[in-house]
Amino acid sequence: MGQPCCRSGPGDGEPLGGPTEDLQGETGKAVKTLRLRPNVCQSGLLLLSYLAWLVFMWGLPFWSWYFNDKLQMFNHKWVSDDSGPNNFLCMTPPEEMHCSDGRRFEDVPIVQWRMNVSGRRNVGCGCQQGILGENACPQDGPAHQYSISTYISAPGGVGAFFGLLGPSIMAMWWVMEEVWHVVQPSLCTRILQNVYLAGFQVCFLLFSLASDCTYAGTHNEYNIFSLIFCWLFNFTFLYLACCYGPRRSNLAMLVAVHAGFVLCAIPLSTLWKNFFSHHGWPSWLGLHSFFVFECTAATGTFGLGPMLLLFGKVQEFTTPGTNE
């Protein structure tokens, strides 16, 4: 019999992880390799949205500059006689903007350019201002400098980040159902996966609602909780793969690859915050190091669902001469 939360794929009492030929000879069952991918339209939507999210997330410093400065959206003003507010998109005075790298906000070249172009001094993209968060100088303190949270603190950033990520989160539910169909896990495992995934979605919702410039403490706490729930959910696939037979699917390999991103990024970001960030390296990479670590961890965390669904393979055992 299987373990309390683990059930073997071909049937109780059958060997796990043996060669395909031996299994066919001993059990009289044929092996059919199944791809977990959905239909072509769903696969295309999932892949395109995930790639677009990666481009958006990793390119946040560029997109912030492009929309706020290149397109001069910092100086955009809504003008209407019957609706409002009729104010500039970025209108925070320089004395209220604090650069984490020690510079004065009004001395930053791009800020001086904004002042010359607009004829205003209040050109800072403060809390929830701009298309994306301020990129003229870092706003997240000496330990972080730049972060994903600051860039997506504006409504445009929140909408694009979570909108593009939506199909990838849905893929986590899809792939769970697909794996269940083949692996047939126990009720205990199904309940745990549902609890972990539901917990992740609730915490991720609260993380997105609590902007880092309005409820910074709540934002950071639920970021941690959402990551914990997400990886508890992800590691259940590793558990199921081991129960079903490590060589009967590539689930364990996909989980391990994506876990590697996170296991590298989190310790490096911790080391950076505690030991290296205070050196004040002025280079672009020095100021954006924490941002790069965050993007690496997010890539590994949210990439597993789409990759399992698009590239996951599981061997299904069928009796010759039947359609099962």
PDB file of C-alpha atoms in Angstrom:
ATOM      1  CA  MET A   1       0.000   0.000   0.000  1.00  0.00           C
ATOM      2  CA  GLY A   2       1.082   3.587  -0.521  1.00  0.00           C
ATOM      3  CA  GLN A   3       2.141   5.958   2.195  1.00  0.00           C
ATOM      4  CA  PRO A   4      -0.556   8.135   3.862  1.00  0.00           C
ATOM      5  CA  CYS A   5      -0.072  11.076   1.474  1.00  0.00           C
ATOM      6  CA  CYS A   6       1.579   9.214  -1.373  1.00  0.00           C
ATOM      7  CA  ARG A   7       0.108   6.797  -3.853  1.00  0.00           C
ATOM      8  CA  SER A   8       1.945   4.995  -6.625  1.00  0.00           C
ATOM      9  CA  GLY A   9       0.944   5.660 -10.203  1.00  0.00           C
ATOM     10  CA  PRO A  10       0.488   2.233 -11.829  1.00  0.00           C
ATOM     11  CA  GLY A  11      -1.270   0.711  -8.843  1.00  0.00           C
ATOM     12  CA  ASP A  12      -0.568  -0.342  -5.300  1.00  0.00           C
ATOM     13  CA  GLY A  13       2.189  -2.881  -4.938  1.00  0.00           C
ATOM     14  CA  GLU A  14       3.755  -2.269  -8.351  1.00  0.00           C
ATOM     15  CA  PRO A  15       7.431  -1.289  -8.525  1.00  0.00           C
ATOM     16  CA  LEU A  16       8.323   2.389  -8.866  1.00  0.00           C
ATOM     17  CA  GLY A  17      11.070   3.894 -10.969  1.00  0.00           C
ATOM     18  CA  GLY A  18      12.106   0.757 -12.870  1.00  0.00           C
ATOM     19  CA  PRO A  19      12.931   0.598 -16.573  1.00  0.00           C
ATOM     20  CA  THR A  20      10.014   0.791 -18.966  1.00  0.00           C
ATOM     21  CA  GLU A  21      10.723  -2.630 -20.444  1.00  0.00           C
ATOM     22  CA  ASP A  22      10.712  -4.355 -17.060  1.00  0.00           C
ATOM     23  CA  LEU A  23       7.480  -2.692 -16.107  1.00  0.00           C
ATOM     24  CA  GLN A  24       5.790  -3.844 -19.270  1.00  0.00           C
ATOM     25  CA  GLY A  25       6.999  -7.367 -18.782  1.00  0.00           C
ATOM     26  CA  GLU A  26       6.061  -7.641 -15.117  1.00  0.00           C
ATOM     27  CA  THR A  27       2.764  -5.807 -15.071  1.00  0.00           C
ATOM     28  CA  GLY A  28       1.473  -6.405 -18.584  1.00  0.00           C
ATOM     29  CA  LYS A  29       0.819  -2.683 -18.952  1.00  0.00           C
ATOM     30  CA  ALA A  30       1.968  -0.404 -21.736  1.00  0.00           C
ATOM     31  CA  VAL A  31       3.584   2.948 -21.123  1.00  0.00           C
ATOM     32  CA  LYS A  32       2.272   6.108 -22.772  1.00  0.00           C
ATOM     33  CA  THR A  33       4.107   9.397 -22.271  1.00  0.00           C
ATOM     34  CA  LEU A  34       1.700  12.276 -21.746  1.00  0.00           C
ATOM     35  CA  ARG A  35       2.410  15.952 -22.234  1.00  0.00           C
ATOM     36  CA  LEU A  36       0.688  18.113 -19.658  1.00  0.00           C
ATOM     37  CA  ARG A  37       0.211  21.013 -22.040  1.00  0.00           C
ATOM     38  CA  PRO A  38      -3.277  22.434 -22.706  1.00  0.00           C
ATOM     39  CA  ASN A  39      -4.601  23.092 -26.209  1.00  0.00           C
ATOM     40  CA  VAL A  40      -2.696  25.208 -28.723  1.00  0.00           C
ATOM     41  CA  CYS A  41      -4.529  28.463 -27.978  1.00  0.00           C
ATOM     42  CA  GLN A  42      -4.069  28.116 -24.228  1.00  0.00           C
ATOM     43  CA  SER A  43      -0.424  27.144 -24.657  1.00  0.00           C
ATOM     44  CA  GLY A  44       0.220  30.153 -26.876  1.00  0.00           C
ATOM     45  CA  LEU A  45      -1.489  32.549 -24.485  1.00  0.00           C
ATOM     46  CA  LEU A  46       0.387  31.117 -21.523  1.00  0.00           C
ATOM     47  CA  LEU A  47       3.784  31.241 -23.201  1.00  0.00           C
ATOM     48  CA  LEU A  48       3.341  34.734 -24.647  1.00  0.00           C
ATOM     49  CA  SER A  49       2.025  36.204 -21.403  1.00  0.00           C
ATOM     50  CA  TYR A  50       4.837  34.650 -19.372  1.00  0.00           C
ATOM     51  CA  LEU A  51       7.501  35.894 -21.789  1.00  0.00           C
ATOM     52  CA  ALA A  52       5.893  39.349 -21.833  1.00  0.00           C
ATOM     53  CA  TRP A  53       5.907  39.365 -18.030  1.00  0.00           C
ATOM     54  CA  LEU A  54       9.607  38.469 -17.991  1.00  0.00           C
ATOM     55  CA  VAL A  55      10.406  41.263 -20.447  1.00  0.00           C
ATOM     56  CA  PHE A  56       8.355  43.708 -18.414  1.00  0.00           C
ATOM     57  CA  MET A  57       9.790  42.706 -15.027  1.00  0.00           C
ATOM     58  CA  TRP A  58      13.455  42.526 -16.016  1.00  0.00           C
ATOM     59  CA  GLY A  59      13.087  45.735 -18.017  1.00  0.00           C
ATOM     60  CA  LEU A  60      11.401  47.793 -15.293  1.00  0.00           C
ATOM     61  CA  PRO A  61      14.274  50.327 -15.036  1.00  0.00           C
ATOM     62  CA  PHE A  62      14.065  50.893 -18.794  1.00  0.00           C
ATOM     63  CA  TRP A  63      10.266  51.023 -18.899  1.00  0.00           C
ATOM     64  CA  SER A  64      10.214  53.533 -16.046  1.00  0.00           C
ATOM     65  CA  TRP A  65      12.599  55.822 -17.913  1.00  0.00           C
ATOM     66  CA  TYR A  66      10.839  55.263 -21.232  1.00  0.00           C
ATOM     67  CA  PHE A  67       7.327  56.120 -20.071  1.00  0.00           C
ATOM     68  CA  ASN A  68       8.055  58.724 -17.407  1.00  0.00           C
ATOM     69  CA  ASP A  69      10.882  60.568 -19.179  1.00  0.00           C
ATOM     70  CA  LYS A  70      11.243  59.571 -22.826  1.00  0.00           C
ATOM     71  CA  LEU A  71       7.503  59.990 -23.446  1.00  0.00           C
ATOM     72  CA  GLN A  72       7.431  62.815 -20.864  1.00  0.00           C
ATOM     73  CA  MET A  73       4.489  61.294 -19.038  1.00  0.00           C
ATOM     74  CA  PHE A  74       5.854  62.849 -15.837  1.00  0.00           C
ATOM     75  CA  ASN A  75       4.562  66.140 -17.266  1.00  0.00           C
ATOM     76  CA  HIS A  76       1.215  64.807 -18.453  1.00  0.00           C
ATOM     77  CA  LYS A  77      -1.729  66.749 -17.089  1.00  0.00           C
ATOM     78  CA  TRP A  78      -5.333  65.654 -17.213  1.00  0.00           C
ATOM     79  CA  VAL A  79      -7.447  68.613 -18.308  1.00  0.00           C
ATOM     80  CA  SER A  80     -11.215  68.434 -18.097  1.00  0.00           C
ATOM     81  CA  ASP A  81     -14.065  70.759 -17.184  1.00  0.00           C
ATOM     82  CA  ASP A  82     -16.236  68.040 -15.680  1.00  0.00           C
ATOM     83  CA  SER A  83     -13.830  65.546 -14.077  1.00  0.00           C
ATOM     84  CA  GLY A  84     -10.612  65.573 -12.150  1.00  0.00           C
ATOM     85  CA  PRO A  85      -8.207  65.865 -10.512  1.00  0.00           C
ATOM     86  CA  ASN A  86      -6.579  68.203 -13.025  1.00  0.00           C
ATOM     87  CA  ASN A  87      -2.999  67.743 -11.880  1.00  0.00           C
ATOM     88  CA  PHE A  88       0.320  66.591 -13.319  1.00  0.00           C
ATOM     89  CA  LEU A  89       1.093  62.890 -13.268  1.00  0.00           C
ATOM     90  CA  CYS A  90       4.336  63.478 -11.317  1.00  0.00           C
ATOM     91  CA  MET A  91       4.131  66.434  -8.957  1.00  0.00           C
ATOM     92  CA  THR A  92       6.204  65.712  -5.835  1.00  0.00           C
ATOM     93  CA  PRO A  93       8.591  68.557  -4.857  1.00  0.00           C
ATOM     94  CA  PRO A  94      12.307  67.647  -4.680  1.00  0.00           C
ATOM     95  CA  GLU A  95      12.547  68.248  -0.933  1.00  0.00           C
ATOM     96  CA  GLU A  96      10.104  65.358  -0.423  1.00  0.00           C
ATOM     97  CA  MET A  97      12.137  62.941  -2.554  1.00  0.00           C
ATOM     98  CA  HIS A  98      15.005  61.157  -0.785  1.00  0.00           C
ATOM     99  CA  CYS A  99      17.703  59.432  -2.840  1.00  0.00           C
ATOM    100  CA  SER A 100      19.000  56.303  -1.122  1.00  0.00           C
ATOM    101  CA  ASP A 101      22.443  56.701  -2.692  1.00  0.00           C
ATOM    102  CA  GLY A 102      23.051  60.019  -0.916  1.00  0.00           C
ATOM    103  CA  ARG A 103      22.463  62.403  -3.821  1.00  0.00           C
ATOM    104  CA  ARG A 104      20.131  65.354  -3.667  1.00  0.00           C
ATOM    105  CA  PHE A 105      17.129  64.699  -5.862  1.00  0.00           C
ATOM    106  CA  GLU A 106      17.235  68.137  -7.488  1.00  0.00           C
ATOM    107  CA  ASP A 107      20.891  67.604  -8.459  1.00  0.00           C
ATOM    108  CA  VAL A 108      20.216  64.444 -10.485  1.00  0.00           C
ATOM    109  CA  PRO A 109      20.659  65.268 -14.214  1.00  0.00           C
ATOM    110  CA  ILE A 110      17.378  63.720 -15.340  1.00  0.00           C
ATOM    111  CA  VAL A 111      15.530  65.690 -12.651  1.00  0.00           C
ATOM    112  CA  GLN A 112      17.128  68.936 -13.807  1.00  0.00           C
ATOM    113  CA  TRP A 113      16.071  68.066 -17.344  1.00  0.00           C
ATOM    114  CA  ARG A 114      12.503  67.562 -16.154  1.00  0.00           C
ATOM    115  CA  MET A 115      12.545  70.960 -14.471  1.00  0.00           C
ATOM    116  CA  ASN A 116      13.817  72.651 -17.625  1.00  0.00           C
ATOM    117  CA  VAL A 117      11.280  70.915 -19.869  1.00  0.00           C
ATOM    118  CA  SER A 118       8.273  71.485 -17.633  1.00  0.00           C
ATOM    119  CA  GLY A 119       9.124  74.793 -16.003  1.00  0.00           C
ATOM    120  CA  ARG A 120       8.228  73.231 -12.646  1.00  0.00           C
ATOM    121  CA  ARG A 121      10.190  72.133  -9.582  1.00  0.00           C
ATOM    122  CA  ASN A 122       7.684  69.531  -8.400  1.00  0.00           C
ATOM    123  CA  VAL A 123       8.662  66.881 -10.953  1.00  0.00           C
ATOM    124  CA  GLY A 124       9.292  63.894  -8.679  1.00  0.00           C
ATOM    125  CA  CYS A 125       7.238  60.742  -9.228  1.00  0.00           C
ATOM    126  CA  GLY A 126       6.265  60.170  -5.616  1.00  0.00           C
ATOM    127  CA  CYS A 127       4.087  57.479  -4.113  1.00  0.00           C
ATOM    128  CA  GLN A 128       1.704  56.067  -6.756  1.00  0.00           C
ATOM    129  CA  GLN A 129       2.703  58.761  -9.258  1.00  0.00           C
ATOM    130  CA  GLY A 130       3.974  58.240 -12.797  1.00  0.00           C
ATOM    131  CA  ILE A 131       3.320  55.364 -15.158  1.00  0.00           C
ATOM    132  CA  LEU A 132       5.886  53.383 -13.150  1.00  0.00           C
ATOM    133  CA  GLY A 133       7.797  54.193  -9.979  1.00  0.00           C
ATOM    134  CA  GLU A 134      10.615  56.734  -9.852  1.00  0.00           C
ATOM    135  CA  ASN A 135      13.851  55.765 -11.595  1.00  0.00           C
ATOM    136  CA  ALA A 136      15.805  59.039 -11.360  1.00  0.00           C
ATOM    137  CA  CYS A 137      17.490  57.823  -8.186  1.00  0.00           C
ATOM    138  CA  PRO A 138      16.914  54.871  -5.809  1.00  0.00           C
ATOM    139  CA  GLN A 139      14.099  55.215  -3.290  1.00  0.00           C
ATOM    140  CA  ASP A 140      14.259  51.969  -1.286  1.00  0.00           C
ATOM    141  CA  GLY A 141      16.916  52.725   1.309  1.00  0.00           C
ATOM    142  CA  PRO A 142      20.639  51.869   1.396  1.00  0.00           C
ATOM    143  CA  ALA A 143      20.042  48.118   1.777  1.00  0.00           C
ATOM    144  CA  HIS A 144      17.888  47.801  -1.335  1.00  0.00           C
ATOM    145  CA  GLN A 145      18.353  50.913  -3.498  1.00  0.00           C
ATOM    146  CA  TYR A 146      16.007  49.778  -6.306  1.00  0.00           C
ATOM    147  CA  SER A 147      13.371  47.052  -6.026  1.00  0.00           C
ATOM    148  CA  ILE A 148      10.496  45.590  -8.011  1.00  0.00           C
ATOM    149  CA  SER A 149       8.057  46.897  -5.413  1.00  0.00           C
ATOM    150  CA  THR A 150       9.013  50.525  -5.986  1.00  0.00           C
ATOM    151  CA  TYR A 151       8.736  50.241  -9.751  1.00  0.00           C
ATOM    152  CA  ILE A 152       5.270  48.676  -9.606  1.00  0.00           C
ATOM    153  CA  SER A 153       3.941  50.933  -6.845  1.00  0.00           C
ATOM    154  CA  ALA A 154       2.164  53.085  -9.457  1.00  0.00           C
ATOM    155  CA  PRO A 155      -1.197  51.907 -10.872  1.00  0.00           C
ATOM    156  CA  GLY A 156       0.291  51.263 -14.319  1.00  0.00           C
ATOM    157  CA  GLY A 157       2.988  49.044 -12.847  1.00  0.00           C
ATOM    158  CA  VAL A 158       0.568  47.065 -10.698  1.00  0.00           C
ATOM    159  CA  GLY A 159      -1.786  46.482 -13.624  1.00  0.00           C
ATOM    160  CA  ALA A 160       0.920  45.354 -16.042  1.00  0.00           C
ATOM    161  CA  PHE A 161       2.789  43.182 -13.532  1.00  0.00           C
ATOM    162  CA  PHE A 162      -0.184  41.231 -12.225  1.00  0.00           C
ATOM    163  CA  GLY A 163      -2.116  41.272 -15.496  1.00  0.00           C
ATOM    164  CA  LEU A 164       0.720  39.641 -17.432  1.00  0.00           C
ATOM    165  CA  LEU A 165       1.330  37.207 -14.572  1.00  0.00           C
ATOM    166  CA  GLY A 166      -2.327  36.136 -14.378  1.00  0.00           C
ATOM    167  CA  PRO A 167      -2.161  33.242 -16.889  1.00  0.00           C
ATOM    168  CA  SER A 168       0.953  31.877 -15.170  1.00  0.00           C
ATOM    169  CA  ILE A 169      -0.893  31.776 -11.856  1.00  0.00           C
ATOM    170  CA  MET A 170      -3.855  30.076 -13.537  1.00  0.00           C
ATOM    171  CA  ALA A 171      -1.375  27.547 -14.945  1.00  0.00           C
ATOM    172  CA  MET A 172      -0.622  26.455 -11.393  1.00  0.00           C
ATOM    173  CA  TRP A 173      -4.235  25.290 -11.044  1.00  0.00           C
ATOM    174  CA  TRP A 174      -4.258  23.704 -14.506  1.00  0.00           C
ATOM    175  CA  VAL A 175      -1.061  21.733 -13.990  1.00  0.00           C
ATOM    176  CA  MET A 176      -2.236  20.512 -10.590  1.00  0.00           C
ATOM    177  CA  GLU A 177      -5.347  19.000 -12.181  1.00  0.00           C
ATOM    178  CA  GLU A 178      -3.350  17.492 -15.050  1.00  0.00           C
ATOM    179  CA  VAL A 179      -0.848  15.828 -12.721  1.00  0.00           C
ATOM    180  CA  TRP A 180      -3.638  14.501 -10.526  1.00  0.00           C
ATOM    181  CA  HIS A 181      -5.266  12.897 -13.557  1.00  0.00           C
ATOM    182  CA  VAL A 182      -2.207  10.740 -14.214  1.00  0.00           C
ATOM    183  CA  VAL A 183      -0.526  10.322 -10.837  1.00  0.00           C
ATOM    184  CA  GLN A 184      -3.731   9.811  -8.817  1.00  0.00           C
ATOM    185  CA  PRO A 185      -2.401  11.159  -5.498  1.00  0.00           C
ATOM    186  CA  SER A 186      -4.079  10.521  -2.178  1.00  0.00           C
ATOM    187  CA  LEU A 187      -6.782  12.770  -0.770  1.00  0.00           C
ATOM    188  CA  CYS A 188      -4.280  14.074   1.776  1.00  0.00           C
ATOM    189  CA  THR A 189      -1.942  15.319  -0.949  1.00  0.00           C
ATOM    190  CA  ARG A 190      -4.785  16.900  -2.903  1.00  0.00           C
ATOM    191  CA  ILE A 191      -5.976  18.789   0.155  1.00  0.00           C
ATOM    192  CA  LEU A 192      -2.460  20.015   0.919  1.00  0.00           C
ATOM    193  CA  GLN A 193      -1.916  21.248  -2.627  1.00  0.00           C
ATOM    194  CA  ASN A 194      -5.236  23.091  -2.617  1.00  0.00           C
ATOM    195  CA  VAL A 195      -4.481  24.686   0.757  1.00  0.00           C
ATOM    196  CA  TYR A 196      -0.991  25.759  -0.315  1.00  0.00           C
ATOM    197  CA  LEU A 197      -2.177  27.211  -3.606  1.00  0.00           C
ATOM    198  CA  ALA A 198      -5.161  28.987  -2.064  1.00  0.00           C
ATOM    199  CA  GLY A 199      -2.894  30.368   0.675  1.00  0.00           C
ATOM    200  CA  PHE A 200      -0.501  31.649  -1.962  1.00  0.00           C
ATOM    201  CA  GLN A 201      -3.263  33.411  -3.879  1.00  0.00           C
ATOM    202  CA  VAL A 202      -4.680  35.098  -0.768  1.00  0.00           C
ATOM    203  CA  CYS A 203      -1.242  36.294   0.371  1.00  0.00           C
ATOM    204  CA  PHE A 204      -0.313  37.390  -3.141  1.00  0.00           C
ATOM    205  CA  LEU A 205      -3.542  39.386  -3.366  1.00  0.00           C
ATOM    206  CA  LEU A 206      -2.779  41.158  -0.083  1.00  0.00           C
ATOM    207  CA  PHE A 207       0.797  41.739  -1.244  1.00  0.00           C
ATOM    208  CA  SER A 208      -0.456  43.450  -4.398  1.00  0.00           C
ATOM    209  CA  LEU A 209      -3.079  45.533  -2.579  1.00  0.00           C
ATOM    210  CA  ALA A 210      -0.654  46.783   0.074  1.00  0.00           C
ATOM    211  CA  SER A 211       1.720  48.963  -1.930  1.00  0.00           C
ATOM    212  CA  ASP A 212       5.195  49.389  -0.481  1.00  0.00           C
ATOM    213  CA  CYS A 213       4.711  53.154  -0.252  1.00  0.00           C
ATOM    214  CA  THR A 214       1.409  52.901   1.622  1.00  0.00           C
ATOM    215  CA  TYR A 215       1.649  49.750   3.777  1.00  0.00           C
ATOM    216  CA  ALA A 216       5.316  48.805   3.547  1.00  0.00           C
ATOM    217  CA  GLY A 217       5.286  46.398   6.490  1.00  0.00           C
ATOM    218  CA  THR A 218       2.221  44.509   5.276  1.00  0.00           C
ATOM    219  CA  HIS A 219       3.602  44.484   1.745  1.00  0.00           C
ATOM    220  CA  ASN A 220       6.870  42.873   2.840  1.00  0.00           C
ATOM    221  CA  GLU A 221       5.223  40.373   5.183  1.00  0.00           C
ATOM    222  CA  TYR A 222       2.770  39.063   2.620  1.00  0.00           C
ATOM    223  CA  ASN A 223       5.517  38.902   0.030  1.00  0.00           C
ATOM    224  CA  ILE A 224       7.301  36.412   2.298  1.00  0.00           C
ATOM    225  CA  PHE A 225       4.107  34.489   3.072  1.00  0.00           C
ATOM    226  CA  SER A 226       3.184  34.208  -0.606  1.00  0.00           C
ATOM    227  CA  LEU A 227       6.644  32.847  -1.449  1.00  0.00           C
ATOM    228  CA  ILE A 228       6.418  30.277   1.354  1.00  0.00           C
ATOM    229  CA  PHE A 229       3.004  29.031   0.229  1.00  0.00           C
ATOM    230  CA  CYS A 230       4.060  29.022  -3.416  1.00  0.00           C
ATOM    231  CA  TRP A 231       7.124  26.896  -2.771  1.00  0.00           C
ATOM    232  CA  LEU A 232       5.273  24.535  -0.456  1.00  0.00           C
ATOM    233  CA  PHE A 233       2.935  24.017  -3.395  1.00  0.00           C
ATOM    234  CA  ASN A 234       5.801  23.658  -5.877  1.00  0.00           C
ATOM    235  CA  PHE A 235       7.639  21.112  -3.758  1.00  0.00           C
ATOM    236  CA  THR A 236       4.559  18.895  -3.588  1.00  0.00           C
ATOM    237  CA  PHE A 237       5.253  18.148  -7.265  1.00  0.00           C
ATOM    238  CA  LEU A 238       8.711  16.968  -6.264  1.00  0.00           C
ATOM    239  CA  TYR A 239       7.097  14.758  -3.638  1.00  0.00           C
ATOM    240  CA  LEU A 240       4.587  13.362  -6.132  1.00  0.00           C
ATOM    241  CA  ALA A 241       7.345  12.719  -8.661  1.00  0.00           C
ATOM    242  CA  CYS A 242       9.307  10.717  -6.097  1.00  0.00           C
ATOM    243  CA  CYS A 243       6.218   8.712  -5.155  1.00  0.00           C
ATOM    244  CA  TYR A 244       5.248   8.046  -8.756  1.00  0.00           C
ATOM    245  CA  GLY A 245       8.788   7.151  -9.763  1.00  0.00           C
ATOM    246  CA  PRO A 246      11.513   9.725 -10.472  1.00  0.00           C
ATOM    247  CA  ARG A 247      12.195   8.282 -13.931  1.00  0.00           C
ATOM    248  CA  ARG A 248       8.546   8.228 -14.920  1.00  0.00           C
ATOM    249  CA  SER A 249       8.281  12.010 -15.262  1.00  0.00           C
ATOM    250  CA  ASN A 250      10.402  15.119 -15.616  1.00  0.00           C
ATOM    251  CA  LEU A 251       8.539  16.907 -12.814  1.00  0.00           C
ATOM    252  CA  ALA A 252      11.406  16.599 -10.338  1.00  0.00           C
ATOM    253  CA  MET A 253      13.885  18.025 -12.838  1.00  0.00           C
ATOM    254  CA  LEU A 254      11.690  21.043 -13.624  1.00  0.00           C
ATOM    255  CA  VAL A 255      11.094  21.744  -9.930  1.00  0.00           C
ATOM    256  CA  ALA A 256      14.819  21.456  -9.179  1.00  0.00           C
ATOM    257  CA  VAL A 257      15.790  23.844 -11.986  1.00  0.00           C
ATOM    258  CA  HIS A 258      13.364  26.542 -10.874  1.00  0.00           C
ATOM    259  CA  ALA A 259      14.203  26.019  -7.213  1.00  0.00           C
ATOM    260  CA  GLY A 260      17.828  26.625  -8.165  1.00  0.00           C
ATOM    261  CA  PHE A 261      16.979  30.165  -9.270  1.00  0.00           C
ATOM    262  CA  VAL A 262      15.399  30.921  -5.914  1.00  0.00           C
ATOM    263  CA  LEU A 263      17.989  29.136  -3.777  1.00  0.00           C
ATOM    264  CA  CYS A 264      20.720  31.171  -5.466  1.00  0.00           C
ATOM    265  CA  ALA A 265      18.929  34.521  -5.435  1.00  0.00           C
ATOM    266  CA  ILE A 266      17.670  34.623  -1.832  1.00  0.00           C
ATOM    267  CA  PRO A 267      21.029  33.966  -0.089  1.00  0.00           C
ATOM    268  CA  LEU A 268      22.793  36.372  -2.448  1.00  0.00           C
ATOM    269  CA  SER A 269      20.239  39.114  -1.797  1.00  0.00           C
ATOM    270  CA  THR A 270      20.591  38.559   1.962  1.00  0.00           C
ATOM    271  CA  LEU A 271      24.374  38.768   1.739  1.00  0.00           C
ATOM    272  CA  TRP A 272      24.081  41.894  -0.363  1.00  0.00           C
ATOM    273  CA  LYS A 273      21.757  43.645   2.088  1.00  0.00           C
ATOM    274  CA  ASN A 274      23.797  42.755   5.168  1.00  0.00           C
ATOM    275  CA  PHE A 275      27.397  42.983   3.993  1.00  0.00           C
ATOM    276  CA  PHE A 276      27.858  44.735   0.656  1.00  0.00           C
ATOM    277  CA  SER A 277      25.133  47.326   0.079  1.00  0.00           C
ATOM    278  CA  HIS A 278      26.613  49.785   2.592  1.00  0.00           C
ATOM    279  CA  HIS A 279      29.718  50.215   0.415  1.00  0.00           C
ATOM    280  CA  GLY A 280      27.667  52.484  -1.822  1.00  0.00           C
ATOM    281  CA  TRP A 281      28.892  51.227  -5.192  1.00  0.00           C
ATOM    282  CA  PRO A 282      27.753  53.874  -7.688  1.00  0.00           C
ATOM    283  CA  SER A 283      27.592  51.631 -10.760  1.00  0.00           C
ATOM    284  CA  TRP A 284      24.270  50.652 -12.323  1.00  0.00           C
ATOM    285  CA  LEU A 285      24.733  47.036 -11.231  1.00  0.00           C
ATOM    286  CA  GLY A 286      25.714  48.112  -7.736  1.00  0.00           C
ATOM    287  CA  LEU A 287      22.509  50.113  -7.350  1.00  0.00           C
ATOM    288  CA  HIS A 288      20.324  47.472  -9.028  1.00  0.00           C
ATOM    289  CA  SER A 289      21.828  44.338  -7.464  1.00  0.00           C
ATOM    290  CA  PHE A 290      18.908  43.713  -5.130  1.00  0.00           C
ATOM    291  CA  PHE A 291      16.510  44.289  -8.021  1.00  0.00           C
ATOM    292  CA  VAL A 292      18.376  41.671 -10.090  1.00  0.00           C
ATOM    293  CA  PHE A 293      18.209  39.151  -7.228  1.00  0.00           C
ATOM    294  CA  GLU A 294      14.472  39.807  -6.865  1.00  0.00           C
ATOM    295  CA  CYS A 295      13.879  39.257 -10.576  1.00  0.00           C
ATOM    296  CA  THR A 296      15.872  36.018 -10.481  1.00  0.00           C
ATOM    297  CA  ALA A 297      13.827  34.688  -7.558  1.00  0.00           C
ATOM    298  CA  ALA A 298      10.544  35.735  -9.183  1.00  0.00           C
ATOM    299  CA  THR A 299      11.541  34.051 -12.456  1.00  0.00           C
ATOM    300  CA  GLY A 300      12.109  30.764 -10.666  1.00  0.00           C
ATOM    301  CA  THR A 301       9.011  31.043  -8.501  1.00  0.00           C
ATOM    302  CA  PHE A 302       6.427  31.923 -11.133  1.00  0.00           C
ATOM    303  CA  GLY A 303       8.009  30.075 -14.031  1.00  0.00           C
ATOM    304  CA  LEU A 304       7.391  26.596 -12.664  1.00  0.00           C
ATOM    305  CA  GLY A 305       3.649  26.492 -13.362  1.00  0.00           C
ATOM    306  CA  PRO A 306       3.949  27.457 -17.045  1.00  0.00           C
ATOM    307  CA  MET A 307       6.985  25.229 -17.600  1.00  0.00           C
ATOM    308  CA  LEU A 308       5.302  22.196 -16.020  1.00  0.00           C
ATOM    309  CA  LEU A 309       2.217  22.741 -18.117  1.00  0.00           C
ATOM    310  CA  LEU A 310       4.082  23.374 -21.370  1.00  0.00           C
ATOM    311  CA  PHE A 311       6.973  20.931 -21.039  1.00  0.00           C
ATOM    312  CA  GLY A 312       5.999  18.483 -18.290  1.00  0.00           C
ATOM    313  CA  LYS A 313       5.961  14.791 -19.223  1.00  0.00           C
ATOM    314  CA  VAL A 314       4.459  11.923 -17.250  1.00  0.00           C
ATOM    315  CA  GLN A 315       4.334   8.250 -18.179  1.00  0.00           C
ATOM    316  CA  GLU A 316       0.848   6.802 -17.948  1.00  0.00           C
ATOM    317  CA  PHE A 317       0.358   3.055 -17.638  1.00  0.00           C
ATOM    318  CA  THR A 318      -2.391   1.493 -19.711  1.00  0.00           C
ATOM    319  CA  THR A 319      -3.547  -2.051 -20.334  1.00  0.00           C
ATOM    320  CA  PRO A 320      -2.867  -3.127 -23.948  1.00  0.00           C
ATOM    321  CA  GLY A 321      -6.006  -3.316 -26.042  1.00  0.00           C
ATOM    322  CA  THR A 322      -7.876  -0.719 -23.972  1.00  0.00           C
ATOM    323  CA  ASN A 323      -8.314   3.021 -24.266  1.00  0.00           C
ATOM    324  CA  GLU A 324      -7.549   3.646 -20.617  1.00  0.00           C
TER     325      GLU A 324
END
